Amino acid sequence: MTKYPAIRRGVEVVIRSIIHYGVTVPQKLTSPFLIVWNFTNMCNLRCIHCYQRADRALPDELSLTEKMKLVDELDKLGVAAVALSGGEPTIHPHFLKIIHELSSRGIYTAVATNGMRFADKDFTLKTIKAGINYVEVSIDSVDPDLHDKFRGVKGCWDLAIKGIKNLVEHDISVGIATTVTKINYKEIHDMVKLAEELGVNRVVFFNFIPVGRGRDIINLDLSPEEREEVLRLIYYEAKRSRVQVVSTAPQLARVAYQLSGGKNVTATHFVAPSDISLKALAEFIGGCGAGRIYMAIQPNGYVTPCVFMPIIVGSIREESLEKIWLHSTVMRDLRNRELLKLPCGECPYKYVCGGCRARAYAYFNDYLQYDPGCLRAKLVISERTKQGYDSITIPSLLA
């Protein structure tokens, strides 16, 4: 195990947590496994679904000195993995320096990117030399024109694909990230096929969250029926393909359980539904991980439970990450599935799923409400309405 320091870090977090809290369902952690660090707000694209409304750098972004101090804090906290996101982290002048600093501490280091800079072989080699472990490239469609329309720049699909090929050539772990909307939800099989052809390791189908610029295209969100269709396709693709196929929609755990007759269940979106090795742990670590398994850091040091949930729970300029993690009321609420409102609160799958808390917040301004994208929730509400129950207060969706 000492050969893989990130794994050792993760195991240490679990051990410390069990000693401190005992075994809980879901398991409470003394520190996060993963930090998603929105490295900068600057970006070279203008994606219509961007949760950050990324454009130019914020005037109060962390200095290099503050970033280095943050790396020290992440190291001491025992964080196992850090994913740099944005904006577009690869265009920031501090990117390679921080990748090197993170990886040198034994922290699993990843980047979520539009992939364009990796079309440059020299930049790809520099990033590999700095110690990157995983690169996740956003591809919104197998159709180049549709992808470019999503991203706002002609030719960005070609550059992203070239970047993926450069990375795969050097045997770096690579993933494709696709945000699923009404425009591309019929492309599940084709996207997995593209991933197979490119030789990447995984495909992550992201839940669409109507936040940031995404609020302007809320009409493109999937209906519960469409999301159920997508999750079923993802399950079957995961069973079929040599590529790991996952989704950030926590309902995939329920879908996998139902379609497999109880044999498969996804513990988290980091594990494919065909992998039953973590089935026994699903209730302890499964479902939405916001504020529970991971948290997010904004370019200016503000801390939020998730990059898709713009609730500021603290600032690294004012207090320690550990204090924010352990004492934030919002974070504590997110770790307690007993607080979930109906129908999520009474769902038999609430410990392996629990609904997407960011979607609940985006639609209802309440992170404890139900996830409006869940078909089961819709059917339960419909049935209760027919029977005249008044135990579920159904908030109004965004106009």
CSV table of C-alpha atoms in Angstrom, one decimal:
chain,number,residue,atom,x,y,z
A,1,MET,CA,0.0,0.0,0.0
A,2,THR,CA,2.9,2.4,0.7
A,3,LYS,CA,3.6,2.2,-3.1
A,4,TYR,CA,0.4,4.3,-3.7
A,5,PRO,CA,0.5,7.3,-1.3
A,6,ALA,CA,-3.0,8.6,-2.4
A,7,ILE,CA,-4.5,5.2,-1.5
A,8,ARG,CA,-2.7,5.2,1.8
A,9,ARG,CA,-4.1,8.7,2.5
A,10,GLY,CA,-7.6,7.6,1.8
A,11,VAL,CA,-7.3,4.6,4.1
A,12,GLU,CA,-5.9,6.8,6.8
A,13,VAL,CA,-8.9,9.1,6.5
A,14,VAL,CA,-11.3,6.2,6.9
A,15,ILE,CA,-9.4,4.8,9.9
A,16,ARG,CA,-9.2,8.2,11.6
A,17,SER,CA,-12.9,8.7,10.9
A,18,ILE,CA,-14.0,5.4,12.4
A,19,ILE,CA,-11.9,6.0,15.5
A,20,HIS,CA,-13.4,9.5,15.9
A,21,TYR,CA,-17.1,8.9,14.9
A,22,GLY,CA,-17.4,5.1,15.0
A,23,VAL,CA,-19.2,3.4,12.1
A,24,THR,CA,-22.0,5.6,10.8
A,25,VAL,CA,-24.4,5.4,7.9
A,26,PRO,CA,-23.4,7.2,5.8
A,27,GLN,CA,-19.9,7.3,7.1
A,28,LYS,CA,-18.8,10.6,8.6
A,29,LEU,CA,-15.3,11.6,7.7
A,30,THR,CA,-12.8,13.7,9.6
A,31,SER,CA,-11.5,15.2,6.4
A,32,PRO,CA,-12.6,15.0,2.7
A,33,PHE,CA,-11.2,12.4,0.3
A,34,LEU,CA,-11.3,14.9,-2.5
A,35,ILE,CA,-11.0,18.6,-3.0
A,36,VAL,CA,-12.3,20.1,-6.3
A,37,TRP,CA,-10.4,23.4,-6.6
A,38,ASN,CA,-11.8,25.9,-9.0
A,39,PHE,CA,-8.3,27.2,-9.8
A,40,THR,CA,-9.3,30.3,-11.7
A,41,ASN,CA,-12.3,31.9,-13.3
A,42,MET,CA,-10.4,32.7,-16.5
A,43,CYS,CA,-11.4,30.6,-19.5
A,44,ASN,CA,-10.7,30.5,-23.2
A,45,LEU,CA,-14.3,29.2,-24.0
A,46,ARG,CA,-17.8,30.4,-23.3
A,47,CYS,CA,-19.8,27.2,-22.5
A,48,ILE,CA,-23.5,27.7,-22.3
A,49,HIS,CA,-23.8,25.3,-19.3
A,50,CYS,CA,-20.8,26.7,-17.3
A,51,TYR,CA,-21.6,26.5,-13.6
A,52,GLN,CA,-19.1,29.3,-12.9
A,53,ARG,CA,-20.0,31.7,-15.7
A,54,ALA,CA,-16.3,31.6,-16.3
A,55,ASP,CA,-14.8,34.4,-18.4
A,56,ARG,CA,-11.9,36.4,-16.9
A,57,ALA,CA,-10.0,36.0,-13.7
A,58,LEU,CA,-11.6,37.4,-10.6
A,59,PRO,CA,-9.9,40.4,-9.1
A,60,ASP,CA,-9.4,38.7,-5.7
A,61,GLU,CA,-8.1,35.2,-6.8
A,62,LEU,CA,-5.5,33.5,-4.6
A,63,SER,CA,-1.9,34.6,-5.1
A,64,LEU,CA,0.8,32.0,-5.7
A,65,THR,CA,1.9,32.4,-2.1
A,66,GLU,CA,-1.7,31.7,-0.9
A,67,LYS,CA,-2.0,28.7,-3.3
A,68,MET,CA,1.2,27.2,-1.9
A,69,LYS,CA,0.0,27.7,1.7
A,70,LEU,CA,-3.3,25.9,0.7
A,71,VAL,CA,-1.3,23.0,-0.7
A,72,ASP,CA,0.5,22.7,2.7
A,73,GLU,CA,-2.9,22.7,4.4
A,74,LEU,CA,-4.3,20.0,2.1
A,75,ASP,CA,-1.3,17.9,2.7
A,76,LYS,CA,-1.5,18.2,6.5
A,77,LEU,CA,-5.3,17.5,6.4
A,78,GLY,CA,-4.6,14.2,4.7
A,79,VAL,CA,-6.6,14.9,1.6
A,80,ALA,CA,-6.1,12.0,-0.9
A,81,ALA,CA,-7.0,13.7,-4.1
A,82,VAL,CA,-7.3,17.2,-5.6
A,83,ALA,CA,-8.9,18.0,-8.9
A,84,LEU,CA,-8.2,21.4,-10.5
A,85,SER,CA,-11.1,22.8,-12.4
A,86,GLY,CA,-12.2,26.3,-13.4
A,87,GLY,CA,-12.6,28.2,-15.5
A,88,GLU,CA,-9.8,26.6,-17.5
A,89,PRO,CA,-6.9,25.8,-15.1
A,90,THR,CA,-4.4,24.9,-17.8
A,91,ILE,CA,-4.2,28.5,-19.1
A,92,HIS,CA,-3.3,29.9,-15.7
A,93,PRO,CA,0.5,30.6,-15.2
A,94,HIS,CA,0.5,28.8,-11.8
A,95,PHE,CA,-0.9,25.6,-13.2
A,96,LEU,CA,2.2,23.5,-13.6
A,97,LYS,CA,3.8,24.8,-10.4
A,98,ILE,CA,0.8,23.7,-8.3
A,99,ILE,CA,0.4,20.4,-10.1
A,100,HIS,CA,4.1,19.7,-9.2
A,101,GLU,CA,3.5,20.8,-5.5
A,102,LEU,CA,0.4,18.6,-5.1
A,103,SER,CA,1.8,15.5,-6.7
A,104,SER,CA,5.1,15.8,-4.8
A,105,ARG,CA,3.1,15.4,-1.5
A,106,GLY,CA,1.7,12.1,-2.7
A,107,ILE,CA,-1.7,13.7,-3.4
A,108,TYR,CA,-3.5,12.2,-6.4
A,109,THR,CA,-3.6,15.1,-8.8
A,110,ALA,CA,-6.2,15.6,-11.5
A,111,VAL,CA,-7.5,18.3,-13.8
A,112,ALA,CA,-10.9,18.9,-15.4
A,113,THR,CA,-10.2,20.7,-18.7
A,114,ASN,CA,-11.6,21.6,-22.1
A,115,GLY,CA,-8.5,19.8,-23.4
A,116,MET,CA,-7.4,22.4,-25.9
A,117,ARG,CA,-3.9,23.1,-24.4
A,118,PHE,CA,-3.1,19.4,-24.5
A,119,ALA,CA,-3.2,19.6,-28.3
A,120,ASP,CA,0.3,21.1,-27.8
A,121,LYS,CA,2.6,18.1,-27.3
A,122,ASP,CA,5.1,20.2,-25.4
A,123,PHE,CA,2.5,21.3,-22.9
A,124,THR,CA,1.3,17.8,-22.5
A,125,LEU,CA,4.8,16.6,-21.7
A,126,LYS,CA,5.4,19.4,-19.2
A,127,THR,CA,2.1,18.5,-17.4
A,128,ILE,CA,3.1,14.8,-17.2
A,129,LYS,CA,6.5,15.7,-15.9
A,130,ALA,CA,4.9,17.9,-13.3
A,131,GLY,CA,3.2,14.8,-12.0
A,132,ILE,CA,-0.4,14.8,-13.2
A,133,ASN,CA,-2.3,11.5,-12.5
A,134,TYR,CA,-5.6,12.0,-14.4
A,135,VAL,CA,-6.9,14.3,-17.0
A,136,GLU,CA,-10.6,14.7,-17.7
A,137,VAL,CA,-11.5,16.3,-20.9
A,138,SER,CA,-15.0,17.7,-21.6
A,139,ILE,CA,-16.7,16.5,-24.8
A,140,ASP,CA,-20.3,17.6,-25.1
A,141,SER,CA,-21.1,15.7,-28.3
A,142,VAL,CA,-19.7,13.2,-30.8
A,143,ASP,CA,-20.7,15.8,-33.4
A,144,PRO,CA,-17.9,18.4,-33.6
A,145,ASP,CA,-20.3,21.2,-34.7
A,146,LEU,CA,-22.7,20.6,-31.8
A,147,HIS,CA,-19.8,20.5,-29.3
A,148,ASP,CA,-18.4,23.7,-30.7
A,149,LYS,CA,-21.8,25.3,-30.4
A,150,PHE,CA,-22.0,24.3,-26.7
A,151,ARG,CA,-18.5,25.7,-26.1
A,152,GLY,CA,-18.8,28.9,-28.1
A,153,VAL,CA,-15.6,28.5,-30.1
A,154,LYS,CA,-15.3,27.0,-33.6
A,155,GLY,CA,-12.7,24.2,-33.8
A,156,CYS,CA,-12.5,23.4,-30.1
A,157,TRP,CA,-13.7,19.8,-30.6
A,158,ASP,CA,-10.8,19.1,-32.9
A,159,LEU,CA,-8.3,20.5,-30.4
A,160,ALA,CA,-9.8,18.6,-27.5
A,161,ILE,CA,-9.7,15.3,-29.4
A,162,LYS,CA,-6.1,16.0,-30.4
A,163,GLY,CA,-5.3,16.7,-26.8
A,164,ILE,CA,-6.9,13.4,-25.7
A,165,LYS,CA,-4.8,11.5,-28.3
A,166,ASN,CA,-1.6,13.2,-27.0
A,167,LEU,CA,-2.4,12.2,-23.5
A,168,VAL,CA,-3.3,8.6,-24.4
A,169,GLU,CA,-0.1,8.3,-26.3
A,170,HIS,CA,1.8,8.8,-23.1
A,171,ASP,CA,-0.2,6.3,-21.1
A,172,ILE,CA,-1.8,8.9,-18.8
A,173,SER,CA,-5.1,8.1,-17.3
A,174,VAL,CA,-7.7,10.0,-19.3
A,175,GLY,CA,-11.5,10.4,-19.0
A,176,ILE,CA,-14.2,12.1,-21.1
A,177,ALA,CA,-16.7,14.2,-19.3
A,178,THR,CA,-20.1,14.8,-20.9
A,179,THR,CA,-22.8,17.0,-19.4
A,180,VAL,CA,-26.1,15.4,-20.4
A,181,THR,CA,-29.0,17.6,-21.7
A,182,LYS,CA,-31.9,17.2,-24.0
A,183,ILE,CA,-29.5,18.0,-26.8
A,184,ASN,CA,-27.2,15.1,-26.4
A,185,TYR,CA,-28.9,12.5,-24.2
A,186,LYS,CA,-29.4,10.1,-27.2
A,187,GLU,CA,-25.6,9.9,-27.7
A,188,ILE,CA,-24.7,7.7,-24.7
A,189,HIS,CA,-23.7,4.7,-26.8
A,190,ASP,CA,-21.9,6.8,-29.4
A,191,MET,CA,-19.9,8.7,-26.7
A,192,VAL,CA,-18.8,5.4,-25.1
A,193,LYS,CA,-17.9,4.1,-28.6
A,194,LEU,CA,-15.8,7.3,-29.2
A,195,ALA,CA,-14.1,6.7,-25.8
A,196,GLU,CA,-13.2,3.2,-26.9
A,197,GLU,CA,-11.8,4.3,-30.2
A,198,LEU,CA,-9.7,7.0,-28.5
A,199,GLY,CA,-8.4,4.5,-25.9
A,200,VAL,CA,-9.4,6.5,-22.8
A,201,ASN,CA,-10.0,5.0,-19.4
A,202,ARG,CA,-13.4,6.3,-18.5
A,203,VAL,CA,-16.5,8.3,-19.5
A,204,VAL,CA,-18.3,10.4,-16.9
A,205,PHE,CA,-21.8,11.4,-17.8
A,206,PHE,CA,-22.4,14.5,-15.6
A,207,ASN,CA,-25.8,15.5,-14.2
A,208,PHE,CA,-26.9,18.9,-15.7
A,209,ILE,CA,-27.2,21.4,-12.8
A,210,PRO,CA,-29.0,24.7,-13.6
A,211,VAL,CA,-26.5,27.0,-12.0
A,212,GLY,CA,-24.3,29.7,-13.4
A,213,ARG,CA,-25.0,30.0,-17.2
A,214,GLY,CA,-26.9,26.7,-16.8
A,215,ARG,CA,-29.8,28.7,-15.4
A,216,ASP,CA,-30.2,30.3,-18.8
A,217,ILE,CA,-30.8,26.9,-20.4
A,218,ILE,CA,-32.8,25.2,-17.7
A,219,ASN,CA,-35.3,24.1,-20.4
A,220,LEU,CA,-32.6,21.7,-21.6
A,221,ASP,CA,-32.6,19.7,-18.4
A,222,LEU,CA,-33.8,16.1,-18.7
A,223,SER,CA,-37.2,15.1,-17.5
A,224,PRO,CA,-37.3,12.3,-14.9
A,225,GLU,CA,-38.3,9.9,-17.6
A,226,GLU,CA,-35.4,10.9,-19.9
A,227,ARG,CA,-32.9,10.7,-17.0
A,228,GLU,CA,-34.1,7.2,-16.1
A,229,GLU,CA,-33.6,6.2,-19.8
A,230,VAL,CA,-30.1,7.7,-19.7
A,231,LEU,CA,-29.1,5.9,-16.5
A,232,ARG,CA,-30.4,2.6,-17.8
A,233,LEU,CA,-28.2,3.1,-21.0
A,234,ILE,CA,-25.2,4.0,-18.8
A,235,TYR,CA,-25.7,0.8,-16.7
A,236,TYR,CA,-25.8,-1.4,-19.8
A,237,GLU,CA,-22.8,0.4,-21.4
A,238,ALA,CA,-20.9,-0.1,-18.2
A,239,LYS,CA,-21.6,-3.8,-18.3
A,240,ARG,CA,-20.6,-4.0,-22.0
A,241,SER,CA,-17.6,-1.7,-22.4
A,242,ARG,CA,-14.0,-2.1,-21.4
A,243,VAL,CA,-14.1,1.6,-20.6
A,244,GLN,CA,-15.3,2.6,-17.2
A,245,VAL,CA,-18.7,4.2,-17.6
A,246,VAL,CA,-20.2,6.2,-14.7
A,247,SER,CA,-22.5,9.1,-13.9
A,248,THR,CA,-22.6,11.8,-11.3
A,249,ALA,CA,-26.4,11.3,-11.0
A,250,PRO,CA,-26.7,9.4,-7.7
A,251,GLN,CA,-29.8,7.6,-8.9
A,252,LEU,CA,-27.5,5.4,-10.9
A,253,ALA,CA,-27.1,3.4,-7.7
A,254,ARG,CA,-30.8,2.6,-7.6
A,255,VAL,CA,-31.0,1.9,-11.3
A,256,ALA,CA,-28.0,-0.5,-11.1
A,257,TYR,CA,-29.6,-2.3,-8.2
A,258,GLN,CA,-32.9,-2.7,-9.9
A,259,LEU,CA,-31.6,-3.8,-13.3
A,260,SER,CA,-29.2,-6.3,-11.7
A,261,GLY,CA,-31.8,-7.8,-9.4
A,262,GLY,CA,-29.9,-6.6,-6.4
A,263,LYS,CA,-26.4,-7.8,-7.5
A,264,ASN,CA,-24.9,-4.5,-8.5
A,265,VAL,CA,-25.0,-1.1,-6.8
A,266,THR,CA,-22.7,1.9,-7.3
A,267,ALA,CA,-21.0,3.1,-4.2
A,268,THR,CA,-20.1,6.4,-5.8
A,269,HIS,CA,-19.8,7.8,-9.3
A,270,PHE,CA,-16.1,6.9,-9.1
A,271,VAL,CA,-17.0,3.2,-9.4
A,272,ALA,CA,-18.7,1.7,-12.4
A,273,PRO,CA,-22.1,-0.1,-11.8
A,274,SER,CA,-20.5,-3.3,-13.2
A,275,ASP,CA,-18.0,-3.3,-10.3
A,276,ILE,CA,-19.5,-5.1,-7.3
A,277,SER,CA,-16.3,-4.9,-5.2
A,278,LEU,CA,-17.7,-1.9,-3.2
A,279,LYS,CA,-21.3,-3.1,-2.9
A,280,ALA,CA,-21.0,-3.8,0.8
A,281,LEU,CA,-19.8,-0.2,1.3
A,282,ALA,CA,-22.5,1.5,-0.8
A,283,GLU,CA,-24.6,2.6,2.2
A,284,PHE,CA,-21.5,4.0,4.0
A,285,ILE,CA,-20.0,6.0,1.2
A,286,GLY,CA,-22.7,6.0,-1.6
A,287,GLY,CA,-24.8,8.7,-3.2
A,288,CYS,CA,-24.2,12.5,-3.4
A,289,GLY,CA,-20.8,13.3,-1.9
A,290,ALA,CA,-21.3,17.1,-1.5
A,291,GLY,CA,-19.9,18.2,1.9
A,292,ARG,CA,-19.6,14.5,2.8
A,293,ILE,CA,-16.8,13.0,0.7
A,294,TYR,CA,-15.6,16.2,-1.0
A,295,MET,CA,-15.9,19.9,-0.9
A,296,ALA,CA,-14.9,22.7,-3.3
A,297,ILE,CA,-12.6,25.7,-3.1
A,298,GLN,CA,-13.3,28.8,-5.3
A,299,PRO,CA,-10.6,30.8,-7.1
A,300,ASN,CA,-10.7,33.4,-4.3
A,301,GLY,CA,-10.5,30.9,-1.4
A,302,TYR,CA,-14.2,30.7,-0.6
A,303,VAL,CA,-15.3,27.2,0.3
A,304,THR,CA,-18.5,25.5,-0.9
A,305,PRO,CA,-19.9,22.0,-0.4
A,306,CYS,CA,-19.7,21.3,-4.2
A,307,VAL,CA,-18.8,23.3,-7.3
A,308,PHE,CA,-22.4,23.1,-8.4
A,309,MET,CA,-23.7,24.4,-5.0
A,310,PRO,CA,-22.9,28.1,-4.5
A,311,ILE,CA,-23.3,28.2,-0.8
A,312,ILE,CA,-20.3,29.8,0.8
A,313,VAL,CA,-19.5,27.9,4.1
A,314,GLY,CA,-16.2,29.7,4.8
A,315,SER,CA,-13.0,31.2,3.4
A,316,ILE,CA,-9.5,29.8,3.6
A,317,ARG,CA,-8.3,33.3,4.1
A,318,GLU,CA,-10.2,33.5,7.4
A,319,GLU,CA,-10.2,30.0,8.9
A,320,SER,CA,-8.7,26.5,8.4
A,321,LEU,CA,-10.2,24.0,6.0
A,322,GLU,CA,-10.4,21.5,8.8
A,323,LYS,CA,-12.5,23.9,10.9
A,324,ILE,CA,-14.8,24.6,7.9
A,325,TRP,CA,-15.1,20.9,7.2
A,326,LEU,CA,-15.9,19.8,10.7
A,327,HIS,CA,-18.1,22.7,12.0
A,328,SER,CA,-20.1,24.1,9.0
A,329,THR,CA,-23.8,23.7,9.7
A,330,VAL,CA,-24.4,23.1,5.9
A,331,MET,CA,-21.8,20.4,5.8
A,332,ARG,CA,-23.2,18.7,8.8
A,333,ASP,CA,-26.7,18.8,7.4
A,334,LEU,CA,-25.5,17.2,4.1
A,335,ARG,CA,-24.0,14.3,6.1
A,336,ASN,CA,-27.3,13.5,7.8
A,337,ARG,CA,-29.6,11.7,5.4
A,338,GLU,CA,-32.3,11.7,8.1
A,339,LEU,CA,-32.8,15.4,7.5
A,340,LEU,CA,-33.8,14.9,3.8
A,341,LYS,CA,-37.3,16.0,3.0
A,342,LEU,CA,-39.9,13.8,1.4
A,343,PRO,CA,-39.9,11.8,-0.8
A,344,CYS,CA,-36.1,11.4,-0.6
A,345,GLY,CA,-36.3,11.2,3.2
A,346,GLU,CA,-38.4,8.1,3.2
A,347,CYS,CA,-36.8,6.5,0.1
A,348,PRO,CA,-35.4,3.0,0.7
A,349,TYR,CA,-32.4,4.0,-1.5
A,350,LYS,CA,-31.6,7.2,0.4
A,351,TYR,CA,-28.3,5.8,1.8
A,352,VAL,CA,-27.0,4.7,-1.6
A,353,CYS,CA,-28.4,7.6,-3.5
A,354,GLY,CA,-30.0,10.5,-1.5
A,355,GLY,CA,-30.6,12.5,-4.6
A,356,CYS,CA,-28.4,15.3,-6.0
A,357,ARG,CA,-28.2,18.0,-3.3
A,358,ALA,CA,-27.0,20.6,-5.8
A,359,ARG,CA,-30.0,20.0,-8.0
A,360,ALA,CA,-32.3,20.3,-5.0
A,361,TYR,CA,-30.7,23.6,-4.1
A,362,ALA,CA,-30.7,24.9,-7.7
A,363,TYR,CA,-34.4,24.2,-8.1
A,364,PHE,CA,-35.8,24.9,-4.7
A,365,ASN,CA,-33.1,26.9,-2.9
A,366,ASP,CA,-33.1,24.1,-0.3
A,367,TYR,CA,-30.4,21.5,-0.3
A,368,LEU,CA,-32.5,19.1,1.8
A,369,GLN,CA,-35.4,19.0,-0.7
A,370,TYR,CA,-35.9,16.2,-3.1
A,371,ASP,CA,-34.1,15.9,-6.4
A,372,PRO,CA,-36.7,16.9,-9.1
A,373,GLY,CA,-34.8,14.7,-11.7
A,374,CYS,CA,-35.7,11.4,-10.0
A,375,LEU,CA,-38.4,9.3,-11.6
A,376,ARG,CA,-39.1,7.5,-8.4
A,377,ALA,CA,-39.7,10.8,-6.5
A,378,LYS,CA,-42.0,11.9,-9.3
A,379,LEU,CA,-44.1,8.7,-9.1
A,380,VAL,CA,-44.2,8.8,-5.3
A,381,ILE,CA,-45.4,12.4,-5.3
A,382,SER,CA,-48.0,11.6,-8.0
A,383,GLU,CA,-49.3,8.6,-6.0
A,384,ARG,CA,-49.5,10.6,-2.8
A,385,THR,CA,-51.4,13.4,-4.5
A,386,LYS,CA,-53.9,10.9,-5.9
A,387,GLN,CA,-54.5,9.5,-2.4
A,388,GLY,CA,-54.9,12.9,-0.9
A,389,TYR,CA,-51.8,12.9,1.3
A,390,ASP,CA,-50.7,16.3,2.5
A,391,SER,CA,-47.4,15.1,4.1
A,392,ILE,CA,-45.3,16.3,1.1
A,393,THR,CA,-45.0,20.0,0.5
A,394,ILE,CA,-44.1,20.3,-3.1
A,395,PRO,CA,-42.1,23.6,-3.7
A,396,SER,CA,-42.5,25.4,-7.0
A,397,LEU,CA,-39.9,24.8,-9.7
A,398,LEU,CA,-37.9,27.6,-11.2
A,399,ALA,CA,-39.9,29.5,-13.8
